[in-house]
Coordinates of C-alpha atoms in Angstrom, one line a residue:
X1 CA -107.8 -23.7 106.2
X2 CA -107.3 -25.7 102.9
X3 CA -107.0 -29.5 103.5
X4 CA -107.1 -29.4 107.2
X5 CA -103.7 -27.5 106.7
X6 CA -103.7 -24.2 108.5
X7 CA -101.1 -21.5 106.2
X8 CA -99.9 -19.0 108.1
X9 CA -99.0 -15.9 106.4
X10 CA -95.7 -15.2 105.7
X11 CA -94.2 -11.7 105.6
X12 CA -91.3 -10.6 103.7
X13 CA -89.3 -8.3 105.0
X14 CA -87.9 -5.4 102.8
X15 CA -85.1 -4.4 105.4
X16 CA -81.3 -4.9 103.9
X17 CA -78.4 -6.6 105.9
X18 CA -76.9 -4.3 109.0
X19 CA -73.8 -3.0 106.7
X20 CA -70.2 -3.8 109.1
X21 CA -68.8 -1.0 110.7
X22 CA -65.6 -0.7 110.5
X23 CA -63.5 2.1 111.6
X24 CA -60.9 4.1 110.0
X25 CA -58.3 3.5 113.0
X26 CA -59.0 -0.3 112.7
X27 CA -58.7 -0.3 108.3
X28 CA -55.4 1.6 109.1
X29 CA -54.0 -0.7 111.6
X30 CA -54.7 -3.9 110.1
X31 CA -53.1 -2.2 106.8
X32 CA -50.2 -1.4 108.9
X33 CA -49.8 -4.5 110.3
X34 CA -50.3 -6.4 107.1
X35 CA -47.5 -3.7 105.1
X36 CA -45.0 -5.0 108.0
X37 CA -45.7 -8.6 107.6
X38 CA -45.7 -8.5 103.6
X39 CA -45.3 -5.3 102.1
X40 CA -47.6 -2.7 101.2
X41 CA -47.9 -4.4 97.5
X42 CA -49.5 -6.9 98.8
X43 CA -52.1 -5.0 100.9
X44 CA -55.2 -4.9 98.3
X45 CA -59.1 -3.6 99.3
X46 CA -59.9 -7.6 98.7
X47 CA -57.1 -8.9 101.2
X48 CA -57.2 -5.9 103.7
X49 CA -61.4 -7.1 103.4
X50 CA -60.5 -10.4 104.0
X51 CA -58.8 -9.5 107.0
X52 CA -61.5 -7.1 108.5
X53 CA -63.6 -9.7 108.1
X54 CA -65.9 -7.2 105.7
X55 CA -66.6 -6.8 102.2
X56 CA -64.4 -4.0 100.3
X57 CA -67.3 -1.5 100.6
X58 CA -66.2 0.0 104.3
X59 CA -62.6 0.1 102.7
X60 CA -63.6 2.0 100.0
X61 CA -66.4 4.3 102.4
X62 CA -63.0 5.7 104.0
X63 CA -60.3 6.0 101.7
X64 CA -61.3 7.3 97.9
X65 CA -58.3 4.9 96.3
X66 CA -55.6 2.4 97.6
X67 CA -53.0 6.2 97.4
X68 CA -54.9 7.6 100.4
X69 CA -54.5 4.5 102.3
X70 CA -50.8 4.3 101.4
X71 CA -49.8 8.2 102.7
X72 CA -51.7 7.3 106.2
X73 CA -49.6 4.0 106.2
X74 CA -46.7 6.1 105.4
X75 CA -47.4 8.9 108.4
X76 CA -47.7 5.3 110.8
X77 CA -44.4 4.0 110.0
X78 CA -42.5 7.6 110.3
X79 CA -43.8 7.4 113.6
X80 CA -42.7 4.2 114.0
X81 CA -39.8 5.2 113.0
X82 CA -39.2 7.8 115.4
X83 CA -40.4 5.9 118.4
X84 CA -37.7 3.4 117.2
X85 CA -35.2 6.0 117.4
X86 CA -36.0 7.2 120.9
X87 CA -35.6 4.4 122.3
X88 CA -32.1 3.6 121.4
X89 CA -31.2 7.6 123.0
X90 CA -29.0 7.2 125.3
X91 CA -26.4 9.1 127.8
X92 CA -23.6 7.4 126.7
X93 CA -23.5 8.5 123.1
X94 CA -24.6 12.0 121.3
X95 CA -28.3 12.6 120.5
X96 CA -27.6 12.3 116.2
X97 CA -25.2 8.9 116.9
X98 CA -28.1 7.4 118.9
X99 CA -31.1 8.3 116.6
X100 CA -28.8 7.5 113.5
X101 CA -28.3 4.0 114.9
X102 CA -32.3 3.5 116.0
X103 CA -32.6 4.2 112.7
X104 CA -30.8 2.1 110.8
X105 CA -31.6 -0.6 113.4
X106 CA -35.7 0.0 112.8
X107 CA -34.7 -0.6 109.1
X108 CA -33.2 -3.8 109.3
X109 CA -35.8 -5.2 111.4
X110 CA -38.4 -4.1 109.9
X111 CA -37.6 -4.4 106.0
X112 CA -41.3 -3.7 104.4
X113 CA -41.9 -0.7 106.7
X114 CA -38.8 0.7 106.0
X115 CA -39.4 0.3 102.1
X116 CA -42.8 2.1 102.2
X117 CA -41.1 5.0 104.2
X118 CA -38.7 5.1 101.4
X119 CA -41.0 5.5 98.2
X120 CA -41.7 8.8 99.7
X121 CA -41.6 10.0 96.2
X122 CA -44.4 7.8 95.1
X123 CA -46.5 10.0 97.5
X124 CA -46.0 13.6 96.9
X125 CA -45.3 13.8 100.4
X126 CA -42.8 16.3 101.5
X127 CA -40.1 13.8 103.2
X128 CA -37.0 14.6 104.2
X129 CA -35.2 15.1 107.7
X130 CA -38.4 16.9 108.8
X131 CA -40.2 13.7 109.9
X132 CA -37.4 13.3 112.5
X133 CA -37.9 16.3 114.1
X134 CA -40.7 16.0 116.1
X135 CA -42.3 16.4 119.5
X136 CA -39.2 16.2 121.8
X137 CA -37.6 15.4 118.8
X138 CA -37.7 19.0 117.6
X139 CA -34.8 20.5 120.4
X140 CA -32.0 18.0 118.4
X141 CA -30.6 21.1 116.8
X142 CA -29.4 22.2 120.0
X143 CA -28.0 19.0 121.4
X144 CA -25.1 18.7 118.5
X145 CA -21.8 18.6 120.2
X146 CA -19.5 21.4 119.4
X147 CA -22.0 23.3 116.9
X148 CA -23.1 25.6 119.6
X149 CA -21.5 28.8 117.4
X150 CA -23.2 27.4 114.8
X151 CA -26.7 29.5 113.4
X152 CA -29.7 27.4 112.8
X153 CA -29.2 27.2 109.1
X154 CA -26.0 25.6 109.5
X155 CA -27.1 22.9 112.2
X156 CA -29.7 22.6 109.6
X157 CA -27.6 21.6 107.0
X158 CA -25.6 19.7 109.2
X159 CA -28.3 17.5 110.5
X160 CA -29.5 17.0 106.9
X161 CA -26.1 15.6 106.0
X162 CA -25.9 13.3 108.3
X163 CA -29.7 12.4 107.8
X164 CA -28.6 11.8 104.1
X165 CA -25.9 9.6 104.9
X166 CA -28.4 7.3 108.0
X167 CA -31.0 7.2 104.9
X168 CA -28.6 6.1 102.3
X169 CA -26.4 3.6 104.3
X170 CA -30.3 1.8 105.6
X171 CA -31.1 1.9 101.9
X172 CA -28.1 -0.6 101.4
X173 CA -28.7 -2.6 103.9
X174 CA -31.9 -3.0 103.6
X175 CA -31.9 -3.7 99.8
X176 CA -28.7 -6.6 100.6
X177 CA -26.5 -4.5 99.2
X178 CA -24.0 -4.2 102.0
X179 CA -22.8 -5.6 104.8
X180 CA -21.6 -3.5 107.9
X181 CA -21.5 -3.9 111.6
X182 CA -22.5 -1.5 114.1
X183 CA -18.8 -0.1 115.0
X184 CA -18.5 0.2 111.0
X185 CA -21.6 2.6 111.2
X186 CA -20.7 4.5 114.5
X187 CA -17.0 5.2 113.2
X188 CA -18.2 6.1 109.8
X189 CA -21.3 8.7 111.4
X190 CA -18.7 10.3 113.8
X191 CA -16.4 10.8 111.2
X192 CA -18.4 12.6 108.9
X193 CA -20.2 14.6 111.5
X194 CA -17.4 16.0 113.3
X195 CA -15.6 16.3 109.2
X196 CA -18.9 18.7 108.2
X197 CA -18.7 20.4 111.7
X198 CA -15.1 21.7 111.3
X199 CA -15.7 22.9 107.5
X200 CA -19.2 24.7 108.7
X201 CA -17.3 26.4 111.7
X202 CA -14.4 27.2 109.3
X203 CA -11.7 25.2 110.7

């Protein structure tokens, strides 16, 4: 007691602040989210932080560099992708008209995703026709009308020609570079798959 004042002691404590936890699934889908809204240029650790309500540390406790981030962004939206495409299958119309369509339609709606999916190449990810062909997905080789005869390397190449020309006509599309409707599309698909189908069966 100095003064009449009592002190109490005071005690420091040497603890540091509880660090946030934040989990991979949630950095991923708030990425993912943020790539469809704007882009994945403008996902960075400090926004993506920003958004977690975090500091860039449990970014960067997860994923070494921004790259890693970007190739499980890039796994999210081919699945994306293909759950697009399943739900536009239909009775009405062949499997590869159907998908082709969901495709291009998942494209044009969602612009960003679409964009990320295409800088495959940026990725070293192998990325081609394969990402299609999954799950269910994978018995579309043998649902191609009138290729029956046809031996697996030939559907093969047949589904890959068509996947080339889905790819390439989204690309335009998607980059305002054309204009087409949906009949435009269907007639243009048919007319090349059933073209490719005669030269592969020789007829």
């Amino acid at each position: 007691v100095y003064n009449n004042v009592i002190h109490k002691p005071v005690f420091w404590s040497t603890s540091m602040p509880p660090q946030v936890k934040v989990s991979k699934e949630h950095i991923k889908s708030e990425a993912f989210q943020m790539t469809k809204e704007s882009g994945f240029e403008a996902v960075s650790a400090r926004k993506l932080a920003e958004r977690l309500n975090c500091s860039t540390q449990p970014i960067f406790r997860v994923y070494q560099n921004m790259e890693e981030l970007k190739a499980d962004l890039y796994e999210m939206g081919t699945d994306y992708m293909r759950e697009s495409m399943e739900r536009h299958k239909g009775k009405s119309e062949p499997a590869y008209l159907s998908l082709a369509k969901g495709y291009i339609d998942a494209a044009r709606n969602e612009k960003n995703l679409f964009r990320l999916i295409a800088s495959v190449d940026d990725l070293d990810i192998s990325g081609d026709k394969e990402f299609l062909l999954k799950g269910e997905a994978i018995n579309y080789p043998n649902m191609l009308p009138g290729a029956e005869s046809l031996d697996d390397e030939k559907k093969g190449e047949l589904i890959s020609a068509i996947w080339f020309l889905v790819h390439g006509i989204a690309t335009l599309i998607v980059s305002g570079r054309t204009e087409i409707s949906d009949k435009e599309i269907g007639d243009l698909i048919n007319e090349t798959y059933f073209g490719l189908l005669s030269r592969f069966k020789g007829e």
